[in-house]
Amino acid sequence: MKHLLKMLDLSKEEIIEILNLADQLKYENKNGIEHHLLKGKTLGMIFQKASTRTRVSFETGMYQLGGNPLFLSSNDLQIGRGEPVQDTARVLSRYIDGIMIRTFEQKEVEDLAKFGSIPVINGLTDFCHPCQVLADLMTIREFKGRLEGLKMGYIGDGNNMANSLIVGCLKVGMSVSIACPADYQPDKQVLDFAKEYGDKFFMTDKPIEAAKDCDVLFTDVWTSMGEEAETEKRKIAFEGYQINDEIMAIAKPDAMVQHCLPAHREEEITEKVFEAHADEIFEEAENRLHAQKAVMVLCMKDKD
Ligand code: CP
Ligand code: NVA
């Protein structure tokens, strides 16, 4: 694997390879087994949006792998003053060994990979959030013991999380059922991809229909980063797109709940459901660390 730009680029085998390595690294981490697989390597981390989990898990993960994380706020980089991404890519490629970037446009991430000569890892764009979904799949497999044949339901905005979840879950053999308002559907590229999976993919605007018999339910914020000006409009559009007791009663009795966080209680999820599933949700947050370490190793480790 050269880069992690989006779930659409990964094969099922590559996803499973990442998850297996992530499980191994988690086991080693819990048992005090050192794994300096990226000794002497530097990861530049460009953030054009806020972050708690992505920043801390990449930074800590790089230390645990024996390498150096370099936090690069776009406020301090020339990229924030208009230096073209193709120049930034070629310059950074001469100093460091990998780039993690969180930004707005997917094209910026793809261009970094195209013009640079080092691995690029997508830490979230408006289009997708592949690192999160790898951690999500890891968590589902940890709790359910398998992925194949499970049903995932997503309720809310057809945003970056929805786009990556649809692709990731379908690729590993899960079925996907999603409920979003008509004006907030997932990206066309993702819907075209999903169509190829026939009745394994179902889309509706009714949360109750999407939740039926699900093994795992997901939601995400109604207003993503960069959309803050639409907050009030979105509160109206997303009313009822919430994981609550009524929705949980329609899913399987042992259904898990996942949320990438940050969560807005009483908007996309009730406090009660959130707290009842807090163990699953915070394991999911922890698994960002392990899944991303696996991605960094597979992209950045010297090939023998
Ligand atoms: N879930 C996630 O990506 O969290 P941060 O925005 O805190 O990085
Ligand atoms: N959809 C959210 C995810 C945050 C991790 C956003 O883009 O803000």
GROMACS .gro file of C-alpha atoms and ligand atoms in nm:
model
  320
    1MET     CA    1   0.000   0.000   0.000
    2LYS     CA    2   0.156   0.330  -0.109
    3HIS     CA    3  -0.101   0.578   0.027
    4LEU     CA    4  -0.431   0.587   0.217
    5LEU     CA    5  -0.636   0.843   0.025
    6LYS     CA    6  -0.988   0.693   0.038
    7MET     CA    7  -1.163   0.362   0.107
    8LEU     CA    8  -1.253   0.333  -0.262
    9ASP     CA    9  -0.883   0.271  -0.337
   10LEU     CA   10  -0.849  -0.030  -0.105
   11SER     CA   11  -0.923  -0.392  -0.187
   12LYS     CA   12  -1.094  -0.617   0.066
   13GLU     CA   13  -0.761  -0.799   0.114
   14GLU     CA   14  -0.581  -0.470   0.190
   15ILE     CA   15  -0.848  -0.373   0.444
   16ILE     CA   16  -0.820  -0.710   0.620
   17GLU     CA   17  -0.438  -0.685   0.617
   18ILE     CA   18  -0.462  -0.345   0.792
   19LEU     CA   19  -0.711  -0.479   1.049
   20ASN     CA   20  -0.499  -0.788   1.123
   21LEU     CA   21  -0.186  -0.578   1.175
   22ALA     CA   22  -0.385  -0.333   1.388
   23ASP     CA   23  -0.501  -0.621   1.613
   24GLN     CA   24  -0.141  -0.741   1.646
   25LEU     CA   25  -0.011  -0.392   1.731
   26LYS     CA   26  -0.292  -0.346   1.985
   27TYR     CA   27  -0.198  -0.677   2.150
   28GLU     CA   28   0.171  -0.579   2.161
   29ASN     CA   29   0.084  -0.233   2.294
   30LYS     CA   30  -0.128  -0.380   2.576
   31ASN     CA   31   0.147  -0.627   2.666
   32GLY     CA   32   0.438  -0.384   2.670
   33ILE     CA   33   0.601  -0.534   2.360
   34GLU     CA   34   0.803  -0.263   2.185
   35HIS     CA   35   0.753  -0.228   1.810
   36HIS     CA   36   0.988   0.036   1.670
   37LEU     CA   37   0.895  -0.043   1.311
   38LEU     CA   38   0.940   0.317   1.190
   39LYS     CA   39   1.259   0.404   1.376
   40GLY     CA   40   1.412   0.725   1.243
   41LYS     CA   41   1.112   0.809   1.019
   42THR     CA   42   0.929   1.142   1.034
   43LEU     CA   43   0.557   1.193   0.969
   44GLY     CA   44   0.445   1.548   0.886
   45MET     CA   45   0.089   1.610   1.004
   46ILE     CA   46  -0.090   1.896   0.823
   47PHE     CA   47  -0.410   2.015   0.990
   48GLN     CA   48  -0.640   2.264   0.813
   49LYS     CA   49  -0.925   2.172   1.051
   50ALA     CA   50  -0.949   2.107   1.426
   51SER     CA   51  -0.883   1.763   1.575
   52THR     CA   52  -0.853   1.583   1.907
   53ARG     CA   53  -0.843   1.212   1.820
   54THR     CA   54  -0.665   1.223   1.484
   55ARG     CA   55  -0.388   1.450   1.605
   56VAL     CA   56  -0.321   1.275   1.935
   57SER     CA   57  -0.349   0.920   1.797
   58PHE     CA   58  -0.116   0.986   1.502
   59GLU     CA   59   0.133   1.171   1.719
   60THR     CA   60   0.135   0.906   1.992
   61GLY     CA   61   0.131   0.624   1.738
   62MET     CA   62   0.437   0.759   1.563
   63TYR     CA   63   0.625   0.777   1.896
   64GLN     CA   64   0.525   0.421   1.977
   65LEU     CA   65   0.663   0.311   1.639
   66GLY     CA   66   0.997   0.477   1.717
   67GLY     CA   67   0.947   0.765   1.473
   68ASN     CA   68   0.893   1.140   1.496
   69PRO     CA   69   0.560   1.316   1.441
   70LEU     CA   70   0.578   1.674   1.320
   71PHE     CA   71   0.263   1.882   1.375
   72LEU     CA   72   0.217   2.129   1.090
   73SER     CA   73  -0.067   2.373   1.142
   74SER     CA   74  -0.181   2.528   0.816
   75ASN     CA   75  -0.180   2.864   0.997
   76ASP     CA   76   0.198   2.840   1.012
   77LEU     CA   77   0.268   2.678   0.675
   78GLN     CA   78   0.299   2.870   0.349
   79ILE     CA   79   0.018   2.646   0.219
   80GLY     CA   80  -0.213   2.862   0.433
   81ARG     CA   81  -0.088   3.167   0.236
   82GLY     CA   82  -0.150   3.010  -0.102
   83GLU     CA   83   0.167   2.813  -0.181
   84PRO     CA   84   0.049   2.549  -0.430
   85VAL     CA   85   0.006   2.196  -0.300
   86GLN     CA   86   0.224   2.060  -0.580
   87ASP     CA   87   0.519   2.265  -0.450
   88THR     CA   88   0.450   2.179  -0.085
   89ALA     CA   89   0.440   1.810  -0.184
   90ARG     CA   90   0.775   1.823  -0.361
   91VAL     CA   91   0.944   2.015  -0.079
   92LEU     CA   92   0.813   1.797   0.205
   93SER     CA   93   0.913   1.483   0.011
   94ARG     CA   94   1.277   1.594   0.048
   95TYR     CA   95   1.262   1.629   0.428
   96ILE     CA   96   1.023   1.373   0.570
   97ASP     CA   97   0.901   1.017   0.513
   98GLY     CA   98   0.523   1.051   0.513
   99ILE     CA   99   0.242   1.308   0.529
  100MET     CA  100  -0.089   1.289   0.713
  101ILE     CA  101  -0.328   1.562   0.605
  102ARG     CA  102  -0.669   1.680   0.729
  103THR     CA  103  -0.823   1.932   0.494
  104PHE     CA  104  -1.135   2.032   0.301
  105GLU     CA  105  -1.097   1.920  -0.060
  106GLN     CA  106  -1.021   1.559  -0.148
  107LYS     CA  107  -0.831   1.689  -0.454
  108GLU     CA  108  -0.570   1.848  -0.226
  109VAL     CA  109  -0.493   1.508  -0.073
  110GLU     CA  110  -0.484   1.337  -0.412
  111ASP     CA  111  -0.252   1.612  -0.545
  112LEU     CA  112  -0.013   1.577  -0.251
  113ALA     CA  113   0.018   1.209  -0.340
  114LYS     CA  114   0.048   1.282  -0.711
  115PHE     CA  115   0.318   1.549  -0.690
  116GLY     CA  116   0.512   1.422  -0.388
  117SER     CA  117   0.718   1.105  -0.366
  118ILE     CA  118   0.628   0.995  -0.011
  119PRO     CA  119   0.318   0.819   0.132
  120VAL     CA  120   0.013   1.037   0.201
  121ILE     CA  121  -0.251   0.943   0.459
  122ASN     CA  122  -0.592   1.112   0.457
  123GLY     CA  123  -0.684   1.227   0.808
  124LEU     CA  124  -1.029   1.352   0.691
  125THR     CA  125  -1.158   1.558   0.402
  126ASP     CA  126  -1.508   1.677   0.316
  127PHE     CA  127  -1.536   1.362   0.103
  128CYS     CA  128  -1.413   1.090   0.334
  129HIS     CA  129  -1.257   0.973   0.661
  130PRO     CA  130  -1.081   0.643   0.586
  131CYS     CA  131  -0.872   0.626   0.907
  132GLN     CA  132  -1.190   0.647   1.113
  133VAL     CA  133  -1.365   0.375   0.918
  134LEU     CA  134  -1.068   0.137   0.947
  135ALA     CA  135  -1.087   0.186   1.327
  136ASP     CA  136  -1.464   0.132   1.309
  137LEU     CA  137  -1.429  -0.197   1.120
  138MET     CA  138  -1.162  -0.305   1.368
  139THR     CA  139  -1.401  -0.231   1.656
  140ILE     CA  140  -1.697  -0.410   1.499
  141ARG     CA  141  -1.482  -0.719   1.438
  142GLU     CA  142  -1.352  -0.700   1.795
  143PHE     CA  143  -1.702  -0.693   1.945
  144LYS     CA  144  -1.884  -0.919   1.698
  145GLY     CA  145  -1.601  -1.159   1.607
  146ARG     CA  146  -1.660  -1.113   1.233
  147LEU     CA  147  -1.758  -0.861   0.965
  148GLU     CA  148  -1.893  -1.074   0.680
  149GLY     CA  149  -2.272  -1.096   0.685
  150LEU     CA  150  -2.333  -0.822   0.945
  151LYS     CA  151  -2.570  -0.534   0.878
  152MET     CA  152  -2.462  -0.172   0.933
  153GLY     CA  153  -2.717   0.109   0.960
  154TYR     CA  154  -2.621   0.477   0.930
  155ILE     CA  155  -2.859   0.755   1.029
  156GLY     CA  156  -2.788   1.121   0.951
  157ASP     CA  157  -2.586   1.333   0.713
  158GLY     CA  158  -2.457   1.177   0.392
  159ASN     CA  159  -2.116   1.323   0.474
  160ASN     CA  160  -1.753   1.210   0.484
  161MET     CA  161  -1.834   0.943   0.745
  162ALA     CA  162  -2.129   0.808   0.549
  163ASN     CA  163  -1.922   0.798   0.229
  164SER     CA  164  -1.640   0.598   0.390
  165LEU     CA  165  -1.866   0.369   0.591
  166ILE     CA  166  -2.072   0.270   0.289
  167VAL     CA  167  -1.761   0.178   0.090
  168GLY     CA  168  -1.570   0.014   0.378
  169CYS     CA  169  -1.862  -0.197   0.503
  170LEU     CA  170  -1.967  -0.316   0.156
  171LYS     CA  171  -1.609  -0.408   0.067
  172VAL     CA  172  -1.569  -0.634   0.371
  173GLY     CA  173  -1.896  -0.820   0.304
  174MET     CA  174  -2.142  -0.634   0.526
  175SER     CA  175  -2.479  -0.505   0.413
  176VAL     CA  176  -2.550  -0.135   0.446
  177SER     CA  177  -2.869   0.051   0.516
  178ILE     CA  178  -2.867   0.428   0.533
  179ALA     CA  179  -3.120   0.699   0.619
  180CYS     CA  180  -3.053   1.060   0.527
  181PRO     CA  181  -3.270   1.354   0.420
  182ALA     CA  182  -3.312   1.385   0.042
  183ASP     CA  183  -3.094   1.698   0.025
  184TYR     CA  184  -2.810   1.542   0.226
  185GLN     CA  185  -2.735   1.219   0.044
  186PRO     CA  186  -2.388   1.062   0.013
  187ASP     CA  187  -2.156   1.150  -0.275
  188LYS     CA  188  -2.261   1.031  -0.622
  189GLN     CA  189  -1.934   0.843  -0.667
  190VAL     CA  190  -2.015   0.643  -0.353
  191LEU     CA  191  -2.377   0.580  -0.455
  192ASP     CA  192  -2.260   0.456  -0.796
  193PHE     CA  193  -2.017   0.222  -0.620
  194ALA     CA  194  -2.289   0.099  -0.382
  195LYS     CA  195  -2.532   0.025  -0.666
  196GLU     CA  196  -2.303  -0.256  -0.778
  197TYR     CA  197  -2.381  -0.437  -0.451
  198GLY     CA  198  -2.750  -0.483  -0.536
  199ASP     CA  199  -2.973  -0.555  -0.236
  200LYS     CA  200  -2.677  -0.539   0.003
  201PHE     CA  201  -2.724  -0.158  -0.012
  202PHE     CA  202  -3.045   0.016   0.088
  203MET     CA  203  -3.109   0.391   0.113
  204THR     CA  204  -3.414   0.565   0.256
  205ASP     CA  205  -3.509   0.895   0.418
  206LYS     CA  206  -3.674   0.713   0.713
  207PRO     CA  207  -3.446   0.625   1.007
  208ILE     CA  208  -3.687   0.355   1.123
  209GLU     CA  209  -3.651   0.169   0.793
  210ALA     CA  210  -3.271   0.191   0.799
  211ALA     CA  211  -3.235   0.060   1.155
  212LYS     CA  212  -3.427  -0.263   1.095
  213ASP     CA  213  -3.234  -0.572   1.211
  214CYS     CA  214  -2.900  -0.389   1.220
  215ASP     CA  215  -2.602  -0.539   1.404
  216VAL     CA  216  -2.436  -0.200   1.432
  217LEU     CA  217  -2.573   0.153   1.413
  218PHE     CA  218  -2.373   0.462   1.326
  219THR     CA  219  -2.446   0.831   1.326
  220ASP     CA  220  -2.243   1.151   1.300
  221VAL     CA  221  -2.288   1.521   1.367
  222TRP     CA  222  -2.553   1.710   1.172
  223THR     CA  223  -2.306   1.990   1.097
  224SER     CA  224  -1.952   1.894   0.998
  225MET     CA  225  -1.641   2.110   1.019
  226GLY     CA  226  -1.656   2.385   0.759
  227GLU     CA  227  -2.039   2.389   0.751
  228GLU     CA  228  -2.092   2.593   1.068
  229ALA     CA  229  -2.279   2.871   0.883
  230GLU     CA  230  -2.555   2.615   0.807
  231THR     CA  231  -2.600   2.498   1.166
  232GLU     CA  232  -2.952   2.632   1.220
  233LYS     CA  233  -3.076   2.520   0.878
  234ARG     CA  234  -2.935   2.174   0.943
  235LYS     CA  235  -3.100   2.147   1.285
  236ILE     CA  236  -3.434   2.169   1.104
  237ALA     CA  237  -3.337   1.938   0.817
  238PHE     CA  238  -3.205   1.664   1.050
  239GLU     CA  239  -3.478   1.666   1.313
  240GLY     CA  240  -3.567   1.301   1.381
  241TYR     CA  241  -3.238   1.170   1.239
  242GLN     CA  242  -3.132   1.052   1.581
  243ILE     CA  243  -3.022   0.726   1.742
  244ASN     CA  244  -3.261   0.691   2.036
  245ASP     CA  245  -3.456   0.419   2.219
  246GLU     CA  246  -3.710   0.392   1.939
  247ILE     CA  247  -3.437   0.326   1.683
  248MET     CA  248  -3.253   0.085   1.912
  249ALA     CA  249  -3.575  -0.117   1.952
  250ILE     CA  250  -3.583  -0.178   1.575
  251ALA     CA  251  -3.219  -0.288   1.548
  252LYS     CA  252  -3.112  -0.633   1.669
  253PRO     CA  253  -3.132  -0.667   2.050
  254ASP     CA  254  -2.752  -0.694   2.076
  255ALA     CA  255  -2.683  -0.410   1.828
  256MET     CA  256  -2.371  -0.203   1.886
  257VAL     CA  257  -2.358   0.174   1.851
  258GLN     CA  258  -2.061   0.357   1.702
  259HIS     CA  259  -1.990   0.730   1.678
  260CYS     CA  260  -1.668   0.879   1.540
  261LEU     CA  261  -1.693   1.168   1.791
  262PRO     CA  262  -1.727   1.447   1.879
  263ALA     CA  263  -2.093   1.372   1.962
  264HIS     CA  264  -2.375   1.621   2.009
  265ARG     CA  265  -2.605   1.471   2.268
  266GLU     CA  266  -2.979   1.507   2.202
  267GLU     CA  267  -2.905   1.595   1.839
  268GLU     CA  268  -2.784   1.290   1.642
  269ILE     CA  269  -2.780   1.063   1.950
  270THR     CA  270  -2.951   1.071   2.289
  271GLU     CA  271  -2.745   1.090   2.606
  272LYS     CA  272  -2.908   0.765   2.719
  273VAL     CA  273  -2.809   0.561   2.413
  274PHE     CA  274  -2.464   0.721   2.405
  275GLU     CA  275  -2.390   0.627   2.765
  276ALA     CA  276  -2.538   0.278   2.730
  277HIS     CA  277  -2.289   0.216   2.445
  278ALA     CA  278  -1.999   0.421   2.578
  279ASP     CA  279  -1.768   0.117   2.603
  280GLU     CA  280  -1.808   0.046   2.232
  281ILE     CA  281  -1.773   0.412   2.137
  282PHE     CA  282  -1.455   0.473   2.339
  283GLU     CA  283  -1.301   0.144   2.222
  284GLU     CA  284  -1.367   0.278   1.872
  285ALA     CA  285  -1.181   0.598   1.964
  286GLU     CA  286  -0.891   0.396   2.107
  287ASN     CA  287  -0.874   0.184   1.793
  288ARG     CA  288  -0.787   0.494   1.590
  289LEU     CA  289  -0.441   0.460   1.746
  290HIS     CA  290  -0.393   0.095   1.653
  291ALA     CA  291  -0.550   0.112   1.306
  292GLN     CA  292  -0.346   0.418   1.209
  293LYS     CA  293  -0.024   0.261   1.336
  294ALA     CA  294  -0.098  -0.030   1.102
  295VAL     CA  295  -0.157   0.211   0.813
  296MET     CA  296   0.167   0.398   0.885
  297VAL     CA  297   0.367   0.073   0.901
  298LEU     CA  298   0.219  -0.059   0.577
  299CYS     CA  299   0.274   0.271   0.394
  300MET     CA  300   0.602   0.391   0.544
  301LYS     CA  301   0.810   0.091   0.651
  302ASP     CA  302   1.105   0.018   0.422
  303LYS     CA  303   1.017  -0.272   0.194
  304ASP     CA  304   1.265  -0.562   0.226
  305CP      N1  305  -1.319   1.128   1.493
  305CP      C1  306  -1.224   1.218   1.468
  305CP      O1  307  -1.164   1.222   1.360
  305CP      O2  308  -1.199   1.302   1.572
  305CP      P1  309  -1.112   1.435   1.568
  305CP      O3  310  -1.186   1.534   1.482
  305CP      O4  311  -1.103   1.477   1.712
  305CP      O5  312  -0.978   1.405   1.510
  306NVA     N1  313  -1.833   1.463   0.983
  306NVA     C1  314  -1.749   1.517   1.086
  306NVA     C2  315  -1.653   1.414   1.134
  306NVA     C3  316  -1.562   1.460   1.244
  306NVA     C4  317  -1.462   1.357   1.286
  306NVA     C5  318  -1.676   1.639   1.032
  306NVA     O1  319  -1.629   1.633   0.917
  306NVA     O2  320  -1.666   1.738   1.103
   0.00000   0.00000   0.00000
